[in-house]
């Protein structure tokens, strides 16, 4: 069965040299794609979670009584929202990467930085998307009536309890559509990690078509299809979540 | 002020010469009143006379510029005020109910005892079921606020407030947003409470109800108490011109 599948694509490549689906008939190339997908998935999941956490915490800090805390959050948002994410990535890896400590590897002489290129990609992309998430949650928080928070206040809730149990659950519901958009963008932006040689899907695909120019079209096709599926799954999940969070009799 | 100094032969709420401004606008210009334990006090008066502001000050939702408000001996106008201690003693019900829309009726009632008082879930659930019964909403435990009528929501709000087991209940125009049909069911609930001996302070426009339920009525206008007295004398023999004019328009 598998042999027949591979044979089909081998034959296709012979008949039409521009359509060499090399990763479907050469196990070594297939392994590259699988590895690339794993990295892309790992980057996506880590960045989505981290950026949402940054958004939630940032939006909380934005309402801080302290002018300084609010100023820091504002500065963070302005920097990360108004500069290109690719430049941020390079800055983190090449500029900040120089100053992070390194440990000696198992062989006793190589220096391994404690934050790898994958680590920097996750940090940089999460900070980028997180800046947008702060603003997205802020709009959700502003949609929660002051009077609802006042009711919690009058019941003896602390500021943190009110945020956690009343404001955030309501703000989340308002924010989901916008959050959805930003997370979709984030997943697609993980391909930029190629710039610091993170072996994710785009990196592997470029490597393959550099090695085998006949595989250019099929590999690009693979990239598009992979992301359509990946983002499709994310969007489906977010819609399911949105649906599950809908409150009977509230907001249509 | 030492809290243990308070005994229930002293006023449970004692307000002395309270001044409150929003910017340049002075809304309370020296208000004083004492409320004894178990008393039902109604505050009436035209819109903008400072009624709502006054009762919001009692549980520190608004701060005051000068004067003193004591609840069971706790000074509310104190920078060091332990708000939680105050709010355990004072329950508040709002005009717009302000329920938590993402929680069912019973969850609304259970939330504060669980999160704030950290009582055990089993205990809290029993209390909540009894309170839902008390406000006559059996069968609506698992409805969300959006599925309830205004009057039902307001009764959930009352139950939610009672779940903290307060000594004083503040009602801020709690029937003002309701249609006439449902006003009654809320008023009945408040009457039940008053008859059980709960100390109640109501800001209201329901004159008939005030007359029926109140031990003492205060009429405020432009930030001062113009006149006050027990309902019998207040409604039938008001002395002040402004009170008379207000009552003639409303009754």
mmCIF file with all atom_site columns, C-alpha atoms in Angstrom, chain B residues 66-148:
data_model
loop_
_atom_site.group_PDB
_atom_site.id
_atom_site.type_symbol
_atom_site.label_atom_id
_atom_site.label_alt_id
_atom_site.label_comp_id
_atom_site.label_asym_id
_atom_site.label_entity_id
_atom_site.label_seq_id
_atom_site.pdbx_PDB_ins_code
_atom_site.Cartn_x
_atom_site.Cartn_y
_atom_site.Cartn_z
_atom_site.occupancy
_atom_site.B_iso_or_equiv
_atom_site.pdbx_formal_charge
_atom_site.auth_seq_id
_atom_site.auth_comp_id
_atom_site.auth_asym_id
_atom_site.auth_atom_id
_atom_site.pdbx_PDB_model_num
ATOM 1  C CA . UNK B 1 66  ? -15.442 65.335 55.660 1.00 0.00 ? 66  UNK B CA 1
ATOM 2  C CA . UNK B 1 67  ? -17.648 64.103 58.451 1.00 0.00 ? 67  UNK B CA 1
ATOM 3  C CA . UNK B 1 68  ? -17.978 60.623 59.827 1.00 0.00 ? 68  UNK B CA 1
ATOM 4  C CA . UNK B 1 69  ? -19.860 57.460 58.952 1.00 0.00 ? 69  UNK B CA 1
ATOM 5  C CA . UNK B 1 70  ? -19.769 54.640 61.460 1.00 0.00 ? 70  UNK B CA 1
ATOM 6  C CA . UNK B 1 71  ? -21.157 51.174 60.868 1.00 0.00 ? 71  UNK B CA 1
ATOM 7  C CA . UNK B 1 72  ? -21.159 49.126 64.083 1.00 0.00 ? 72  UNK B CA 1
ATOM 8  C CA . UNK B 1 73  ? -18.397 51.352 65.300 1.00 0.00 ? 73  UNK B CA 1
ATOM 9  C CA . UNK B 1 74  ? -16.260 50.980 62.172 1.00 0.00 ? 74  UNK B CA 1
ATOM 10 C CA . UNK B 1 75  ? -15.281 54.384 60.825 1.00 0.00 ? 75  UNK B CA 1
ATOM 11 C CA . UNK B 1 76  ? -15.848 54.305 57.067 1.00 0.00 ? 76  UNK B CA 1
ATOM 12 C CA . UNK B 1 77  ? -14.052 57.620 56.466 1.00 0.00 ? 77  UNK B CA 1
ATOM 13 C CA . UNK B 1 78  ? -10.671 56.197 57.436 1.00 0.00 ? 78  UNK B CA 1
ATOM 14 C CA . UNK B 1 79  ? -7.703  55.702 55.128 1.00 0.00 ? 79  UNK B CA 1
ATOM 15 C CA . UNK B 1 80  ? -6.866  52.501 57.026 1.00 0.00 ? 80  UNK B CA 1
ATOM 16 C CA . UNK B 1 81  ? -10.390 51.146 56.608 1.00 0.00 ? 81  UNK B CA 1
ATOM 17 C CA . UNK B 1 82  ? -10.572 47.373 56.247 1.00 0.00 ? 82  UNK B CA 1
ATOM 18 C CA . UNK B 1 83  ? -13.110 47.312 53.434 1.00 0.00 ? 83  UNK B CA 1
ATOM 19 C CA . UNK B 1 84  ? -13.702 43.595 53.763 1.00 0.00 ? 84  UNK B CA 1
ATOM 20 C CA . UNK B 1 85  ? -14.769 43.952 57.416 1.00 0.00 ? 85  UNK B CA 1
ATOM 21 C CA . UNK B 1 86  ? -17.155 46.725 56.403 1.00 0.00 ? 86  UNK B CA 1
ATOM 22 C CA . UNK B 1 87  ? -18.610 44.772 53.501 1.00 0.00 ? 87  UNK B CA 1
ATOM 23 C CA . UNK B 1 88  ? -19.251 41.713 55.611 1.00 0.00 ? 88  UNK B CA 1
ATOM 24 C CA . UNK B 1 89  ? -21.568 43.915 57.668 1.00 0.00 ? 89  UNK B CA 1
ATOM 25 C CA . UNK B 1 90  ? -23.187 45.892 54.865 1.00 0.00 ? 90  UNK B CA 1
ATOM 26 C CA . UNK B 1 91  ? -25.067 44.350 51.945 1.00 0.00 ? 91  UNK B CA 1
ATOM 27 C CA . UNK B 1 92  ? -26.005 46.396 48.923 1.00 0.00 ? 92  UNK B CA 1
ATOM 28 C CA . UNK B 1 93  ? -28.593 45.995 46.182 1.00 0.00 ? 93  UNK B CA 1
ATOM 29 C CA . UNK B 1 94  ? -28.407 48.160 43.070 1.00 0.00 ? 94  UNK B CA 1
ATOM 30 C CA . UNK B 1 95  ? -30.914 49.672 40.680 1.00 0.00 ? 95  UNK B CA 1
ATOM 31 C CA . UNK B 1 96  ? -29.595 47.670 37.733 1.00 0.00 ? 96  UNK B CA 1
ATOM 32 C CA . UNK B 1 97  ? -29.271 44.384 39.716 1.00 0.00 ? 97  UNK B CA 1
ATOM 33 C CA . UNK B 1 98  ? -25.629 44.031 38.529 1.00 0.00 ? 98  UNK B CA 1
ATOM 34 C CA . UNK B 1 99  ? -25.687 40.248 38.606 1.00 0.00 ? 99  UNK B CA 1
ATOM 35 C CA . UNK B 1 100 ? -22.755 38.333 37.170 1.00 0.00 ? 100 UNK B CA 1
ATOM 36 C CA . UNK B 1 101 ? -24.198 37.395 33.768 1.00 0.00 ? 101 UNK B CA 1
ATOM 37 C CA . UNK B 1 102 ? -21.930 34.378 33.250 1.00 0.00 ? 102 UNK B CA 1
ATOM 38 C CA . UNK B 1 103 ? -23.087 32.674 36.461 1.00 0.00 ? 103 UNK B CA 1
ATOM 39 C CA . UNK B 1 104 ? -26.399 30.973 37.155 1.00 0.00 ? 104 UNK B CA 1
ATOM 40 C CA . UNK B 1 105 ? -28.720 32.328 39.825 1.00 0.00 ? 105 UNK B CA 1
ATOM 41 C CA . UNK B 1 106 ? -27.400 29.988 42.487 1.00 0.00 ? 106 UNK B CA 1
ATOM 42 C CA . UNK B 1 107 ? -23.784 30.529 41.450 1.00 0.00 ? 107 UNK B CA 1
ATOM 43 C CA . UNK B 1 108 ? -24.343 34.278 41.789 1.00 0.00 ? 108 UNK B CA 1
ATOM 44 C CA . UNK B 1 109 ? -25.499 33.705 45.349 1.00 0.00 ? 109 UNK B CA 1
ATOM 45 C CA . UNK B 1 110 ? -22.676 31.277 46.157 1.00 0.00 ? 110 UNK B CA 1
ATOM 46 C CA . UNK B 1 111 ? -19.781 33.214 44.712 1.00 0.00 ? 111 UNK B CA 1
ATOM 47 C CA . UNK B 1 112 ? -19.019 35.684 47.486 1.00 0.00 ? 112 UNK B CA 1
ATOM 48 C CA . UNK B 1 113 ? -19.265 33.215 50.412 1.00 0.00 ? 113 UNK B CA 1
ATOM 49 C CA . UNK B 1 114 ? -17.010 30.827 48.491 1.00 0.00 ? 114 UNK B CA 1
ATOM 50 C CA . UNK B 1 115 ? -14.411 33.297 47.267 1.00 0.00 ? 115 UNK B CA 1
ATOM 51 C CA . UNK B 1 116 ? -14.494 35.987 49.913 1.00 0.00 ? 116 UNK B CA 1
ATOM 52 C CA . UNK B 1 117 ? -15.478 34.144 53.088 1.00 0.00 ? 117 UNK B CA 1
ATOM 53 C CA . UNK B 1 118 ? -13.886 30.855 51.927 1.00 0.00 ? 118 UNK B CA 1
ATOM 54 C CA . UNK B 1 119 ? -16.722 28.798 53.342 1.00 0.00 ? 119 UNK B CA 1
ATOM 55 C CA . UNK B 1 120 ? -17.043 25.153 52.344 1.00 0.00 ? 120 UNK B CA 1
ATOM 56 C CA . UNK B 1 121 ? -18.945 24.486 49.085 1.00 0.00 ? 121 UNK B CA 1
ATOM 57 C CA . UNK B 1 122 ? -21.466 22.138 50.693 1.00 0.00 ? 122 UNK B CA 1
ATOM 58 C CA . UNK B 1 123 ? -22.303 24.644 53.393 1.00 0.00 ? 123 UNK B CA 1
ATOM 59 C CA . UNK B 1 124 ? -22.537 27.501 50.905 1.00 0.00 ? 124 UNK B CA 1
ATOM 60 C CA . UNK B 1 125 ? -24.796 25.545 48.594 1.00 0.00 ? 125 UNK B CA 1
ATOM 61 C CA . UNK B 1 126 ? -27.237 24.851 51.384 1.00 0.00 ? 126 UNK B CA 1
ATOM 62 C CA . UNK B 1 127 ? -27.283 28.509 52.393 1.00 0.00 ? 127 UNK B CA 1
ATOM 63 C CA . UNK B 1 128 ? -27.761 29.520 48.762 1.00 0.00 ? 128 UNK B CA 1
ATOM 64 C CA . UNK B 1 129 ? -30.657 27.092 48.235 1.00 0.00 ? 129 UNK B CA 1
ATOM 65 C CA . UNK B 1 130 ? -32.392 28.456 51.312 1.00 0.00 ? 130 UNK B CA 1
ATOM 66 C CA . UNK B 1 131 ? -31.876 32.037 50.148 1.00 0.00 ? 131 UNK B CA 1
ATOM 67 C CA . UNK B 1 132 ? -33.239 31.251 46.683 1.00 0.00 ? 132 UNK B CA 1
ATOM 68 C CA . UNK B 1 133 ? -36.261 29.761 48.429 1.00 0.00 ? 133 UNK B CA 1
ATOM 69 C CA . UNK B 1 134 ? -36.536 32.809 50.637 1.00 0.00 ? 134 UNK B CA 1
ATOM 70 C CA . UNK B 1 135 ? -36.735 35.168 47.651 1.00 0.00 ? 135 UNK B CA 1
ATOM 71 C CA . UNK B 1 136 ? -39.279 32.789 46.109 1.00 0.00 ? 136 UNK B CA 1
ATOM 72 C CA . UNK B 1 137 ? -37.227 31.651 43.140 1.00 0.00 ? 137 UNK B CA 1
ATOM 73 C CA . UNK B 1 138 ? -37.263 27.895 43.616 1.00 0.00 ? 138 UNK B CA 1
ATOM 74 C CA . UNK B 1 139 ? -36.762 26.193 40.287 1.00 0.00 ? 139 UNK B CA 1
ATOM 75 C CA . UNK B 1 140 ? -34.749 29.090 38.890 1.00 0.00 ? 140 UNK B CA 1
ATOM 76 C CA . UNK B 1 141 ? -31.482 28.053 40.560 1.00 0.00 ? 141 UNK B CA 1
ATOM 77 C CA . UNK B 1 142 ? -29.828 27.098 37.295 1.00 0.00 ? 142 UNK B CA 1
ATOM 78 C CA . UNK B 1 143 ? -31.150 29.938 35.148 1.00 0.00 ? 143 UNK B CA 1
ATOM 79 C CA . UNK B 1 144 ? -28.747 32.571 33.938 1.00 0.00 ? 144 UNK B CA 1
ATOM 80 C CA . UNK B 1 145 ? -29.564 36.235 34.685 1.00 0.00 ? 145 UNK B CA 1
ATOM 81 C CA . UNK B 1 146 ? -30.304 36.772 30.994 1.00 0.00 ? 146 UNK B CA 1
ATOM 82 C CA . UNK B 1 147 ? -33.079 34.209 31.250 1.00 0.00 ? 147 UNK B CA 1
ATOM 83 C CA . UNK B 1 148 ? -34.768 35.902 34.202 1.00 0.00 ? 148 UNK B CA 1
#
